[in-house]
Tab-separated table of C-alpha atoms and ligand atoms in Angstrom:
chain	number	residue	atom	x	y	z
A	1009	MET	CA	-56.433	-21.140	-58.049
A	1010	SER	CA	-59.248	-18.529	-59.262
A	1011	ALA	CA	-58.770	-15.179	-60.558
A	1012	GLN	CA	-60.610	-14.171	-57.362
A	1013	GLN	CA	-57.745	-16.027	-55.341
A	1014	THR	CA	-55.383	-14.523	-56.641
A	1015	PHE	CA	-57.137	-11.310	-56.507
A	1016	LEU	CA	-57.033	-11.382	-52.490
A	1017	ARG	CA	-54.325	-13.384	-51.916
A	1018	ASP	CA	-52.363	-10.753	-53.368
A	1019	ALA	CA	-53.651	-7.436	-51.380
A	1020	MET	CA	-53.921	-9.546	-48.255
A	1021	ARG	CA	-49.705	-9.916	-49.402
A	1022	ARG	CA	-48.983	-7.045	-50.449
A	1023	LEU	CA	-50.598	-5.472	-46.936
A	1024	ASN	CA	-49.001	-8.094	-45.015
A	1025	MET	CA	-53.221	-8.875	-43.134
A	1026	THR	CA	-53.537	-12.444	-41.826
A	1027	ARG	CA	-56.957	-13.073	-42.657
A	1028	ASP	CA	-59.127	-11.778	-40.391
A	1029	GLY	CA	-57.225	-8.546	-40.573
A	1030	PHE	CA	-57.941	-8.149	-44.054
A	1031	SER	CA	-61.725	-9.418	-43.628
A	1032	LYS	CA	-61.760	-6.288	-40.234
A	1033	ARG	CA	-59.866	-3.278	-42.890
A	1034	ILE	CA	-62.839	-4.380	-46.052
A	1035	GLY	CA	-65.812	-3.884	-43.635
A	1036	VAL	CA	-66.834	-7.804	-43.968
A	1037	ARG	CA	-67.732	-10.426	-42.445
A	1038	ARG	CA	-64.806	-13.111	-41.805
A	1039	ARG	CA	-66.972	-16.035	-42.483
A	1040	ALA	CA	-67.723	-14.068	-46.198
A	1041	LEU	CA	-63.298	-13.124	-47.344
A	1042	ASP	CA	-63.469	-17.872	-46.459
A	1043	THR	CA	-66.021	-18.132	-49.284
A	1044	TRP	CA	-64.681	-15.961	-52.025
A	1045	LEU	CA	-61.399	-17.775	-51.558
A	1046	LEU	CA	-62.170	-20.908	-51.531
A	1047	PRO	CA	-61.626	-22.722	-55.800
A	1048	GLU	CA	-64.743	-22.089	-57.588
A	1049	ASP	CA	-65.195	-25.665	-57.792
A	1050	SER	CA	-66.367	-25.369	-54.226
A	1051	SER	CA	-70.070	-25.972	-53.436
A	1052	GLU	CA	-69.327	-22.628	-50.703
A	1053	TYR	CA	-67.133	-20.709	-52.571
A	1054	ARG	CA	-68.702	-17.690	-53.462
A	1055	THR	CA	-67.989	-13.939	-55.665
A	1056	MET	CA	-66.766	-11.277	-53.960
A	1057	PRO	CA	-68.911	-8.377	-54.921
A	1058	SER	CA	-67.776	-5.917	-57.453
A	1059	ILE	CA	-68.389	-2.976	-54.653
A	1060	VAL	CA	-65.427	-4.851	-52.536
A	1061	LYS	CA	-63.761	-5.984	-55.494
A	1062	LYS	CA	-62.980	-2.586	-56.456
A	1063	PHE	CA	-62.506	-0.941	-52.164
A	1064	VAL	CA	-60.265	-3.957	-52.573
A	1065	SER	CA	-58.125	-1.953	-55.688
A	1066	GLU	CA	-58.337	1.460	-54.564
A	1067	ILE	CA	-56.833	0.401	-51.500
A	1068	ILE	CA	-53.936	-1.148	-53.130
A	1069	GLY	CA	-53.378	1.727	-55.768
A	1070	ARG	CA	-53.450	3.650	-52.567
A	1071	GLU	CA	-50.397	1.461	-50.689
A	1072	ILE	CA	-48.552	1.179	-54.025
A	1073	LEU	CA	-48.754	4.590	-53.935
A	1074	MET	CA	-48.069	5.402	-49.920
A	1075	THR	CA	-44.699	3.133	-50.971
A	1076	GLU	CA	-43.197	4.924	-54.293
A	1077	TYR	CA	-44.515	8.072	-52.876
A	1078	THR	CA	-42.474	7.252	-49.417
A	1079	GLN	CA	-39.394	5.617	-50.800
A	1080	SER	CA	-39.398	8.282	-54.202
A	1081	ALA	CA	-35.302	10.660	-53.322
A	1082	HIS	CA	-36.471	12.909	-55.542
A	1083	GLU	CA	-36.543	16.767	-55.218
A	1084	SER	CA	-39.416	18.108	-52.508
A	1085	LEU	CA	-42.456	19.122	-53.359
A	1086	ALA	CA	-42.348	22.060	-50.682
A	1087	GLU	CA	-38.859	23.498	-53.183
A	1088	LYS	CA	-40.667	22.115	-56.360
A	1089	ILE	CA	-44.186	24.735	-55.321
A	1090	GLY	CA	-41.802	27.215	-53.074
A	1091	ILE	CA	-41.524	30.965	-53.944
A	1092	SER	CA	-38.113	32.300	-53.309
A	1093	GLY	CA	-37.441	29.831	-51.272
A	1094	LYS	CA	-39.512	29.725	-49.447
A	1095	PRO	CA	-42.387	27.015	-48.190
A	1096	HIS	CA	-45.052	29.222	-49.246
A	1097	LEU	CA	-48.203	28.657	-51.507
A	1098	LEU	CA	-49.548	32.194	-52.376
A	1099	SER	CA	-50.802	31.511	-56.509
A	1100	VAL	CA	-51.514	28.555	-58.209
A	1101	ASP	CA	-48.021	30.472	-60.571
A	1102	GLN	CA	-46.494	27.643	-58.038
A	1103	LEU	CA	-47.707	24.776	-58.793
A	1104	THR	CA	-46.869	22.612	-62.948
A	1105	ARG	CA	-48.958	19.861	-63.973
A	1106	ASP	CA	-46.712	17.491	-62.660
A	1107	SER	CA	-46.628	19.643	-59.202
A	1108	LEU	CA	-49.658	19.916	-58.807
A	1109	GLU	CA	-50.732	15.427	-60.136
A	1110	GLU	CA	-47.635	15.078	-56.792
A	1111	LEU	CA	-49.844	17.032	-54.408
A	1112	PHE	CA	-52.439	14.935	-55.568
A	1113	HIS	CA	-51.114	11.602	-54.823
A	1114	VAL	CA	-50.199	13.511	-51.531
A	1115	SER	CA	-53.638	13.916	-50.951
A	1116	ASP	CA	-54.993	10.340	-51.542
A	1117	ILE	CA	-52.102	8.957	-49.164
A	1118	MET	CA	-54.046	12.171	-46.463
A	1119	GLN	CA	-57.944	10.266	-47.809
A	1120	PRO	CA	-58.301	7.361	-44.938
A	1121	ILE	CA	-57.219	9.922	-42.538
A	1122	ALA	CA	-59.880	12.218	-43.990
A	1123	ARG	CA	-62.293	9.840	-43.633
A	1124	ARG	CA	-61.500	8.925	-39.738
A	1125	GLN	CA	-60.523	5.288	-40.904
A	1126	LYS	CA	-56.609	6.921	-39.714
A	1127	ILE	CA	-54.703	8.596	-37.300
A	1128	SER	CA	-51.472	10.131	-38.054
A	1129	ARG	CA	-49.160	12.767	-34.732
A	1130	VAL	CA	-46.490	13.798	-37.133
A	1131	LEU	CA	-47.440	18.189	-36.868
A	1132	GLU	CA	-47.914	16.904	-33.174
A	1133	GLY	CA	-46.020	19.998	-31.381
A	1134	ALA	CA	-46.722	22.113	-34.294
A	1135	VAL	CA	-49.697	25.197	-34.287
A	1136	LEU	CA	-50.973	26.475	-36.728
A	1137	GLY	CA	-52.384	30.310	-37.282
A	1138	ASN	CA	-55.921	31.356	-38.862
A	1139	LEU	CA	-55.903	34.461	-39.439
A	1140	PHE	CA	-58.789	36.082	-41.680
A	1141	PHE	CA	-59.968	38.904	-41.814
A	1142	GLU	CA	-62.706	38.077	-44.323
A	1143	ALA	CA	-65.649	35.945	-43.477
A	1144	SER	CA	-65.440	32.614	-44.630
A	1145	THR	CA	-66.405	28.863	-42.818
A	1146	ARG	CA	-65.164	26.426	-45.094
A	1147	THR	CA	-61.918	27.561	-45.997
A	1148	ARG	CA	-60.109	28.611	-42.320
A	1149	VAL	CA	-62.298	25.412	-40.766
A	1150	SER	CA	-60.656	22.774	-43.474
A	1151	PHE	CA	-57.934	24.226	-41.871
A	1152	GLY	CA	-57.988	23.955	-38.919
A	1153	ALA	CA	-59.155	20.684	-39.249
A	1154	ALA	CA	-56.687	19.611	-41.707
A	1155	PHE	CA	-53.664	20.593	-39.109
A	1156	CYS	CA	-55.427	18.691	-36.092
A	1157	ARG	CA	-56.117	15.818	-38.354
A	1158	LEU	CA	-52.270	15.383	-38.423
A	1159	GLY	CA	-52.099	15.790	-34.982
A	1160	GLY	CA	-51.066	19.925	-34.979
A	1161	SER	CA	-53.251	22.766	-32.714
A	1162	VAL	CA	-54.878	26.201	-34.414
A	1163	CYS	CA	-55.369	29.851	-32.527
A	1164	ASP	CA	-57.218	32.237	-34.417
A	1165	THR	CA	-58.192	35.108	-34.976
A	1166	THR	CA	-61.635	36.805	-36.944
A	1167	GLY	CA	-62.944	39.842	-38.151
A	1168	PHE	CA	-60.098	43.198	-37.863
A	1169	THR	CA	-62.510	43.940	-34.319
A	1170	PHE	CA	-60.045	41.307	-32.887
A	1171	SER	CA	-56.594	41.888	-33.725
A	1172	SER	CA	-54.015	44.504	-33.080
A	1173	MET	CA	-54.623	45.415	-37.167
A	1174	VAL	CA	-56.725	47.404	-36.081
A	1175	LYS	CA	-54.916	50.377	-33.742
A	1176	GLY	CA	-53.532	50.469	-37.094
A	1177	GLU	CA	-50.606	47.805	-36.241
A	1178	SER	CA	-48.795	46.682	-40.394
A	1179	ILE	CA	-49.963	43.895	-42.352
A	1180	TYR	CA	-45.606	43.123	-41.532
A	1181	ASP	CA	-45.642	43.735	-37.904
A	1182	THR	CA	-48.415	41.659	-37.096
A	1183	SER	CA	-46.827	39.063	-39.615
A	1184	ARG	CA	-43.558	39.119	-37.824
A	1185	VAL	CA	-45.189	39.055	-34.326
A	1186	MET	CA	-46.981	35.125	-34.811
A	1187	SER	CA	-44.753	33.652	-37.171
A	1188	GLY	CA	-42.774	33.933	-33.183
A	1189	TYR	CA	-45.716	32.321	-32.298
A	1190	VAL	CA	-47.381	29.840	-35.184
A	1191	ASP	CA	-45.327	26.951	-36.972
A	1192	ALA	CA	-47.154	28.227	-40.467
A	1193	LEU	CA	-49.823	30.580	-41.505
A	1194	VAL	CA	-53.076	30.712	-43.323
A	1195	ILE	CA	-54.266	33.762	-43.447
A	1196	ARG	CA	-57.441	35.523	-45.633
A	1197	HIS	CA	-57.912	39.864	-46.727
A	1198	PRO	CA	-59.623	41.475	-48.374
A	1199	GLU	CA	-56.634	42.593	-50.032
A	1200	LYS	CA	-55.605	41.022	-53.132
A	1201	GLY	CA	-51.692	41.069	-53.761
A	1202	SER	CA	-51.561	41.725	-49.479
A	1203	VAL	CA	-51.350	37.666	-48.702
A	1204	ALA	CA	-47.661	38.367	-50.456
A	1205	GLU	CA	-47.467	40.860	-48.218
A	1206	PHE	CA	-47.570	39.116	-44.838
A	1207	SER	CA	-45.435	36.519	-46.254
A	1208	ARG	CA	-42.781	38.716	-47.359
A	1209	ALA	CA	-41.924	39.413	-43.867
A	1210	THR	CA	-41.665	35.667	-41.825
A	1211	ASN	CA	-39.713	32.328	-43.306
A	1212	ILE	CA	-42.719	30.264	-41.779
A	1213	PRO	CA	-44.729	29.367	-44.408
A	1214	VAL	CA	-47.791	30.726	-46.010
A	1215	ILE	CA	-50.376	29.899	-47.388
A	1216	ASN	CA	-53.283	31.978	-48.970
A	1217	GLY	CA	-56.460	31.751	-47.818
A	1218	GLY	CA	-58.510	33.672	-49.913
A	1219	ASP	CA	-56.613	37.520	-50.304
A	1220	GLY	CA	-59.971	39.871	-51.618
A	1221	PRO	CA	-60.544	39.291	-55.350
A	1222	GLY	CA	-57.019	37.896	-56.407
A	1223	GLU	CA	-56.007	34.341	-55.859
A	1224	HIS	CA	-58.072	31.481	-53.894
A	1225	PRO	CA	-55.329	28.077	-54.469
A	1226	SER	CA	-56.546	26.345	-52.487
A	1227	GLN	CA	-59.480	26.941	-53.037
A	1228	ALA	CA	-58.518	26.001	-57.528
A	1229	ILE	CA	-56.654	22.996	-55.740
A	1230	LEU	CA	-58.947	20.583	-54.634
A	1231	ASP	CA	-61.323	21.652	-56.852
A	1232	LEU	CA	-58.830	20.825	-59.264
A	1233	TYR	CA	-58.487	17.207	-57.537
A	1234	SER	CA	-62.371	16.597	-56.799
A	1235	MET	CA	-62.684	17.215	-61.134
A	1236	SER	CA	-59.965	14.593	-62.165
A	1237	ARG	CA	-61.560	12.400	-59.249
A	1238	GLU	CA	-65.662	12.871	-60.627
A	1239	PHE	CA	-62.988	12.132	-64.501
A	1240	SER	CA	-62.320	9.224	-63.213
A	1241	ARG	CA	-65.668	7.687	-61.680
A	1242	LEU	CA	-66.595	8.142	-65.197
A	1243	GLY	CA	-63.511	7.183	-66.829
A	1244	LYS	CA	-62.771	9.782	-68.608
A	1245	LEU	CA	-59.420	12.779	-68.962
A	1246	ILE	CA	-58.946	16.504	-67.653
A	1247	ASP	CA	-57.321	17.144	-71.143
A	1248	GLY	CA	-59.895	17.771	-72.863
A	1249	ALA	CA	-62.311	18.718	-71.362
A	1250	HIS	CA	-64.879	21.400	-72.016
A	1251	ILE	CA	-65.725	22.692	-69.071
A	1252	ALA	CA	-68.702	26.311	-68.127
A	1253	MET	CA	-67.956	28.487	-65.585
A	1254	VAL	CA	-71.085	30.469	-64.277
A	1255	GLY	CA	-71.922	33.689	-61.882
A	1256	ASP	CA	-69.081	36.686	-60.940
A	1257	LEU	CA	-66.114	35.944	-62.898
A	1258	ARG	CA	-64.972	39.396	-62.295
A	1259	TYR	CA	-64.124	39.831	-58.519
A	1260	GLY	CA	-64.457	35.161	-57.726
A	1261	ARG	CA	-60.878	34.157	-56.877
A	1262	THR	CA	-61.981	30.610	-56.898
A	1263	VAL	CA	-62.235	31.397	-61.798
A	1264	HIS	CA	-59.275	33.428	-61.374
A	1265	SER	CA	-57.415	30.547	-59.681
A	1266	LEU	CA	-59.050	27.456	-61.357
A	1267	ILE	CA	-58.788	28.728	-65.149
A	1268	LYS	CA	-54.443	29.123	-64.435
A	1269	LEU	CA	-55.362	25.520	-63.299
A	1270	LEU	CA	-56.326	24.262	-64.830
A	1271	ALA	CA	-54.528	25.621	-68.485
A	1272	ASN	CA	-51.448	23.380	-67.511
A	1273	TYR	CA	-53.753	20.725	-68.862
A	1274	ARG	CA	-54.173	20.393	-72.631
A	1275	ARG	CA	-56.736	21.928	-74.981
A	1276	LEU	CA	-58.970	23.261	-72.804
A	1277	LYS	CA	-62.750	24.554	-74.218
A	1278	PHE	CA	-63.669	27.173	-71.315
A	1279	THR	CA	-67.680	28.733	-71.847
A	1280	LEU	CA	-67.543	32.137	-69.544
A	1281	ILE	CA	-71.154	32.881	-69.112
A	1282	SER	CA	-71.795	35.612	-66.422
A	1283	PRO	CA	-74.063	39.016	-66.705
A	1284	PRO	CA	-72.512	41.183	-68.478
A	1285	SER	CA	-69.802	43.970	-65.807
A	1286	LEU	CA	-68.906	40.698	-64.236
A	1287	GLU	CA	-67.102	38.654	-67.373
A	1288	MET	CA	-63.038	37.624	-65.939
A	1289	PRO	CA	-60.515	39.871	-65.700
A	1290	ILE	CA	-58.162	39.931	-69.615
A	1291	TYR	CA	-54.847	39.109	-68.182
A	1292	ILE	CA	-56.316	35.786	-67.080
A	1293	LEU	CA	-57.640	35.625	-70.190
A	1294	ASP	CA	-54.787	35.942	-72.658
A	1295	SER	CA	-53.276	33.838	-69.746
A	1296	VAL	CA	-54.932	30.757	-70.190
A	1297	THR	CA	-55.276	31.318	-74.542
A	1298	LYS	CA	-51.282	32.137	-75.114
A	1299	HIS	CA	-51.539	27.847	-73.552
A	1300	GLY	CA	-53.663	27.164	-76.706
A	1301	HIS	CA	-56.906	26.927	-74.943
A	1302	VAL	CA	-60.638	28.043	-76.525
A	1303	ILE	CA	-62.531	30.580	-74.655
A	1304	GLN	CA	-65.427	31.742	-75.841
A	1305	GLN	CA	-67.526	33.819	-73.483
A	1306	SER	CA	-72.053	34.501	-73.048
A	1307	THR	CA	-73.633	36.142	-71.551
A	1308	SER	CA	-77.206	33.606	-71.597
A	1309	LEU	CA	-76.996	29.337	-69.707
A	1310	THR	CA	-78.489	28.518	-73.385
A	1311	ASP	CA	-74.823	28.511	-74.122
A	1312	LEU	CA	-74.855	25.444	-71.461
A	1313	LYS	CA	-74.769	22.881	-74.685
A	1314	GLN	CA	-72.221	19.983	-74.585
A	1315	VAL	CA	-69.929	21.105	-71.032
A	1316	ASP	CA	-68.217	18.137	-69.489
A	1317	VAL	CA	-68.490	20.937	-65.979
A	1318	VAL	CA	-70.869	23.312	-65.481
A	1319	TYR	CA	-68.663	25.290	-62.474
A	1320	ALA	CA	-70.832	28.116	-60.287
A	1321	THR	CA	-70.418	30.540	-58.808
A	1322	ARG	CA	-72.058	32.843	-56.069
A	1323	ILE	CA	-71.894	36.675	-57.281
A	1324	GLN	CA	-69.450	38.548	-55.038
A	1325	LYS	CA	-71.970	41.091	-53.292
A	1326	GLU	CA	-69.694	42.272	-50.632
A	1327	ARG	CA	-66.592	43.554	-53.839
A	1328	PHE	CA	-69.120	46.113	-55.403
A	1329	ALA	CA	-71.493	49.245	-54.476
A	1330	ASP	CA	-75.005	47.245	-53.674
A	1331	GLU	CA	-76.245	47.971	-57.209
A	1332	ALA	CA	-78.107	45.867	-59.646
A	1333	ILE	CA	-76.388	43.995	-62.238
A	1334	GLU	CA	-77.859	43.779	-65.417
A	1335	GLY	CA	-78.839	40.323	-67.179
A	1336	TYR	CA	-78.753	38.799	-63.544
A	1337	THR	CA	-82.112	37.929	-63.861
A	1338	PRO	CA	-84.000	33.895	-62.570
A	1339	GLU	CA	-82.763	32.688	-65.827
A	1340	PHE	CA	-79.459	33.216	-64.971
A	1341	GLN	CA	-80.350	30.858	-62.480
A	1342	ILE	CA	-78.325	27.175	-62.248
A	1343	ASN	CA	-81.371	24.726	-61.623
A	1344	GLN	CA	-83.029	20.769	-62.656
A	1345	ALA	CA	-85.044	21.947	-65.020
A	1346	LEU	CA	-82.248	23.971	-66.463
A	1347	ILE	CA	-79.391	20.938	-65.760
A	1348	ASN	CA	-82.023	19.054	-68.065
A	1349	THR	CA	-82.099	21.074	-71.193
A	1350	TYR	CA	-79.026	21.311	-71.444
A	1351	CYS	CA	-76.384	18.366	-69.782
A	1352	ASP	CA	-76.304	14.915	-70.126
A	1353	LYS	CA	-76.036	12.840	-67.458
A	1354	HIS	CA	-72.238	12.725	-66.511
A	1355	THR	CA	-71.989	16.767	-66.321
A	1356	ILE	CA	-70.182	16.981	-63.409
A	1357	ILE	CA	-72.215	20.401	-60.878
A	1358	MET	CA	-69.091	22.274	-59.204
A	1359	HIS	CA	-70.110	24.517	-57.223
A	1360	PRO	CA	-67.055	26.589	-54.794
A	1361	LEU	CA	-69.688	27.944	-52.100
A	1362	PRO	CA	-70.631	29.390	-50.408
A	1363	ARG	CA	-73.347	29.764	-52.277
A	1364	ASP	CA	-76.987	32.292	-51.324
A	1365	SER	CA	-79.846	30.013	-50.922
A	1366	ARG	CA	-81.403	33.931	-50.325
A	1367	ALA	CA	-85.437	34.071	-52.262
A	1368	GLY	CA	-84.182	35.927	-55.581
A	1369	ALA	CA	-80.000	34.885	-55.276
A	1370	ASN	CA	-80.296	32.857	-58.042
A	1371	ASP	CA	-77.750	31.204	-57.444
A	1372	LEU	CA	-77.278	27.562	-57.895
A	1373	SER	CA	-80.202	26.645	-56.826
A	1374	THR	CA	-81.383	23.622	-54.124
A	1375	ASP	CA	-82.939	21.461	-55.865
A	1376	LEU	CA	-80.546	19.997	-57.415
A	1377	ASN	CA	-79.237	18.612	-53.902
A	1378	ASN	CA	-80.467	15.787	-54.944
A	1379	ASP	CA	-79.378	14.940	-58.227
A	1380	PRO	CA	-76.078	12.962	-58.454
A	1381	ARG	CA	-74.116	15.136	-60.785
A	1382	LEU	CA	-73.524	17.968	-58.113
A	1383	ALA	CA	-70.554	16.916	-56.649
A	1384	ILE	CA	-70.521	20.410	-54.132
A	1385	PHE	CA	-70.220	18.220	-50.942
A	1386	ARG	CA	-68.109	15.330	-52.646
A	1387	GLN	CA	-65.769	18.721	-53.275
A	1388	THR	CA	-65.830	20.149	-50.045
A	1389	ASP	CA	-65.241	16.534	-48.421
A	1390	ASN	CA	-62.169	16.683	-50.294
A	1391	GLY	CA	-60.774	19.966	-48.802
A	1392	ILE	CA	-59.238	17.860	-46.085
A	1393	PRO	CA	-56.822	16.062	-47.362
A	1394	VAL	CA	-55.429	18.281	-49.831
A	1395	ARG	CA	-55.771	20.926	-47.263
A	1396	MET	CA	-53.769	18.394	-44.981
A	1397	ALA	CA	-51.852	17.499	-48.126
A	1398	ILE	CA	-51.098	21.246	-48.494
A	1399	PHE	CA	-49.565	21.120	-44.501
A	1400	ALA	CA	-47.757	17.919	-45.286
A	1401	VAL	CA	-45.604	19.349	-47.900
A	1402	LEU	CA	-44.543	22.923	-47.088
A	1403	MET	CA	-43.664	21.653	-43.413
A	1404	GLY	CA	-41.777	18.785	-44.389
A	1405	VAL	CA	-42.797	15.523	-42.856
A	1406	ASP	CA	-45.166	14.294	-46.566
A	1407	LYS	CA	-42.843	11.359	-47.207
A	1408	GLN	CA	-43.998	10.176	-42.819
A	1409	VAL	CA	-47.428	10.464	-42.593
A	1410	ALA	CA	-47.384	7.215	-44.973
A	1411	HIS	CA	-46.056	5.466	-42.054
A	1412	SER	CA	-46.743	7.196	-39.498
A	1413	MET	CA	-50.661	5.608	-39.473
A	1414	ARG	CA	-52.057	3.929	-36.993
A	1415	ASP	CA	-55.809	2.306	-37.024
A	1416	ALA	CA	-59.162	5.208	-35.568
A	1417	LYS	CA	-60.670	4.183	-32.399
A	1418	TRP	CA	-63.750	5.664	-32.506
A	1419	ASN	CA	-66.875	5.386	-33.660
A	1420	VAL	CA	-67.576	7.207	-37.737
A	1421	PRO	CA	-71.468	6.714	-39.835
A	1422	SER	CA	-70.879	4.749	-42.900
A	1423	HIS	CA	-72.056	8.118	-44.996
A	1424	ILE	CA	-70.695	11.474	-43.736
A	1425	GLY	CA	-74.252	12.923	-45.274
A	1426	PRO	CA	-77.874	11.195	-45.119
A	1427	ASP	CA	-77.443	11.723	-48.590
A	1428	ASP	CA	-74.693	9.724	-49.315
A	1429	ALA	CA	-75.296	6.265	-49.337
A	1430	TYR	CA	-78.239	7.530	-52.114
A	1431	PHE	CA	-75.299	9.302	-54.424
A	1432	ASP	CA	-72.327	6.641	-53.728
A	1433	ALA	CA	-75.219	3.683	-54.892
A	1434	LEU	CA	-75.978	5.948	-58.429
A	1435	LEU	CA	-72.185	6.600	-59.001
A	1436	ASP	CA	-71.183	3.229	-58.515
B	2739	LIG	N1	-65.714	28.355	-50.401
B	2739	LIG	C1	-64.851	28.651	-49.551
B	2739	LIG	O1	-63.695	29.754	-49.569
B	2739	LIG	O2	-65.754	29.054	-48.743
B	2739	LIG	P1	-65.951	29.877	-47.194
B	2739	LIG	O3	-65.799	31.002	-48.030
B	2739	LIG	O4	-66.452	29.639	-46.802
B	2739	LIG	O5	-63.287	29.894	-46.911
């Protein structure tokens, strides 16, 4: 029997599928599958394209992962992550490298749902309260969509104007009242430490969707998940990587959470590039260097040499008065010319978004939009499986998801964005 026959037969056996079911699952015609399963000396034998082999390997890998995860009888991930015995996610300090990688496994299990191939109803009947007291597109909508894709429903409140906090209601009262209405809370609030205050008034899961210049743990988790997927495609490891963070490192909560989360890995080098007044707070630098990582601080993008990742951020103008920022000139913009000058073909360019695309903003340039190194939309897409995983873990249904999946029935485009097919071709 040829290696190709063995591979495909083993895949069908593992998935417990007939040839008809298997050809539909991998999106090929039954006739093509039949030719791949013929003996090599048959005149009708055909070699399976490498992209199909890669896809089948991914499906099998996920199946093995789901089986192992579902059958494991260790301490629950919610217990490992939780804080004071409660299933909250307030800071990346709650995560170790092991629990983080376990969360990545659960995110992998969620991928077929996030890609609209499968559906699940494990959170049927549950209601999420999305309390956003600051502007948001990604965090608010992707947490809401993630909850809905697991079968739950969402109640939103946005801004102080439409909340009774404008009448002087306390965080404690708001949190306790909301806990009687909903089964989990995602909260974004302009004050550092405020989401922790919400969490002390309730026993339902509370997730920090960003507390002022404090933290944004779910963003850091999805950023690192995205980074590890990009690295895996390139055959690289996060251990030993050189990561540049650029922009507003003082008020940017995404970089505060991300650098602390990355500190769980080994032998990292960080190049932190910001205007002089927007440097990373010292207490965060100290917490990273004590793990033995190397940090170089700079005010110039010419220091972007030989980095594996460029993580750009927006200047958080809403967090300080509208004064000019010294050193934030057009030379501070990450654009195609700069990346071509300083970075190699495997450098990954990331940004938590939103980026400020208005004239004179000096944020990540849109002229990189067709550069396959730009991972920003792969990054935002990963917000869904990661946030589904966070809910499933904190609400105790993470081990039920794999067996709850059914096929999605509606038509989905083969690629979500108009440029994604082009990117896939370049990335394979
Ligand atoms: N990355 C991020 O937090 O985006 P939003 O502000 O749109 O939620």
